[in-house]
Coordinates of C-alpha atoms in Angstrom, one line a residue:
M2 CA -6.2 33.8 121.4
R3 CA -5.4 31.6 118.4
Y4 CA -9.0 30.3 117.9
W5 CA -10.5 33.6 116.8
R6 CA -9.9 32.5 113.2
F7 CA -13.1 30.3 113.4
T8 CA -16.2 32.0 112.2
V9 CA -18.6 33.7 114.6
K10 CA -21.3 31.4 113.3
S11 CA -19.4 28.3 114.6
W12 CA -19.0 29.9 118.0
L13 CA -22.7 30.8 118.0
F14 CA -23.6 27.2 117.1
L15 CA -21.5 26.0 119.9
G16 CA -23.3 28.4 122.3
I17 CA -26.7 27.1 121.1
A18 CA -25.5 23.5 121.6
I19 CA -24.3 24.3 125.2
V20 CA -27.6 26.1 126.1
A21 CA -29.7 23.3 124.6
E22 CA -27.7 20.6 126.5
V23 CA -28.0 22.6 129.8
V24 CA -31.8 22.9 129.3
A25 CA -32.1 19.2 128.5
T26 CA -30.0 18.1 131.4
S27 CA -31.8 20.4 133.8
G28 CA -35.1 19.0 132.5
L29 CA -34.1 15.4 133.4
K30 CA -34.9 16.0 137.1
A31 CA -38.2 17.6 136.2
S32 CA -39.1 14.6 133.9
D33 CA -39.1 12.4 137.0
G34 CA -37.6 9.4 135.2
F35 CA -39.5 10.2 131.9
T36 CA -42.8 9.8 133.7
R37 CA -43.9 13.4 133.0
L38 CA -44.7 14.3 129.4
W39 CA -43.7 17.9 128.9
P40 CA -40.4 17.8 130.8
S41 CA -39.6 14.5 129.0
L42 CA -40.3 16.2 125.6
L43 CA -38.1 19.1 126.7
V44 CA -35.2 16.7 127.4
I45 CA -35.6 14.9 124.0
V46 CA -35.8 18.1 122.0
G47 CA -33.0 19.7 124.0
Y48 CA -30.6 16.9 123.4
T49 CA -31.6 16.7 119.7
V50 CA -30.9 20.4 119.3
A51 CA -27.7 20.2 121.3
F52 CA -26.2 17.3 119.3
Y53 CA -27.3 18.8 116.0
F54 CA -25.6 22.1 116.6
L55 CA -22.5 20.5 118.1
S56 CA -22.2 18.4 114.9
I57 CA -22.4 21.6 112.8
T58 CA -19.8 23.2 115.1
L59 CA -17.4 20.3 114.5
K60 CA -17.2 21.1 110.8
E61 CA -14.9 24.0 111.8
I62 CA -13.9 23.9 115.4
P63 CA -11.7 20.9 116.4
V64 CA -13.5 18.3 118.5
G65 CA -11.2 18.5 121.5
L66 CA -11.6 22.2 121.8
A67 CA -15.4 22.2 121.1
Y68 CA -16.0 19.3 123.6
A69 CA -13.8 20.8 126.3
I70 CA -15.8 24.1 126.1
W71 CA -19.2 22.3 125.8
A72 CA -18.6 19.9 128.7
G73 CA -16.9 22.5 131.0
L74 CA -19.5 25.2 130.5
G75 CA -22.3 22.6 130.7
I76 CA -21.1 21.3 134.1
V77 CA -20.7 24.8 135.4
L78 CA -24.2 26.0 134.2
V79 CA -26.0 22.8 135.2
T80 CA -24.5 23.1 138.7
F81 CA -25.6 26.7 138.9
I82 CA -29.1 25.8 137.7
G83 CA -29.2 22.9 140.3
W84 CA -28.3 25.4 143.0
L85 CA -30.7 28.1 141.7
I86 CA -33.8 26.1 140.8
Y87 CA -33.5 22.8 142.6
G88 CA -32.0 24.1 145.8
Q89 CA -28.9 21.9 145.7
T90 CA -26.1 23.0 148.0
L91 CA -22.6 23.9 146.9
D92 CA -19.9 23.2 149.5
A93 CA -16.3 24.3 149.3
A94 CA -15.2 21.1 147.6
S95 CA -17.8 21.6 144.8
V96 CA -16.8 25.2 144.3
I97 CA -13.1 24.2 144.1
G98 CA -14.0 21.4 141.7
I99 CA -15.9 23.8 139.4
A100 CA -13.0 26.2 139.5
L101 CA -10.6 23.4 138.5
I102 CA -12.9 22.5 135.6
I103 CA -12.9 26.1 134.4
T104 CA -9.1 26.2 134.8
G105 CA -8.7 23.0 132.9
V106 CA -10.7 24.2 130.0
A107 CA -8.7 27.4 129.9
V108 CA -5.4 25.5 130.0
I109 CA -6.5 23.4 127.1
N110 CA -7.7 26.4 125.1
L111 CA -4.7 28.6 125.8
F112 CA -1.7 26.2 125.9
S113 CA -2.5 22.9 124.3
K114 CA -1.4 22.2 120.7
A115 CA -3.5 19.0 120.7
T116 CA -6.7 20.8 119.7
V117 CA -5.3 22.4 116.5
H118 CA -6.5 21.1 113.1

């Protein structure tokens, strides 16, 4: 994979950004439209942490690559949390759609020259 040249720290920061975004997005439902204090604070802190670490990541990893990974993994993880915690159902179409998202991120990472500095 041609992106291993980026530092481990950048990949770690991207991972932190993804986890923080997933926590914040998952907390949106629990915040009940920002009417509940603690879940609302979790959302605000989570998005703040997510965007801070994403901005640090973008110093080294190209924005197209970082955002594709961030958005793709975020969608997959939020969908999984929605199923696991909130009891949301996954039908065949949603599973196929998630598989297509993962495939799309993989295609961008493996074959696209558009994300190179």
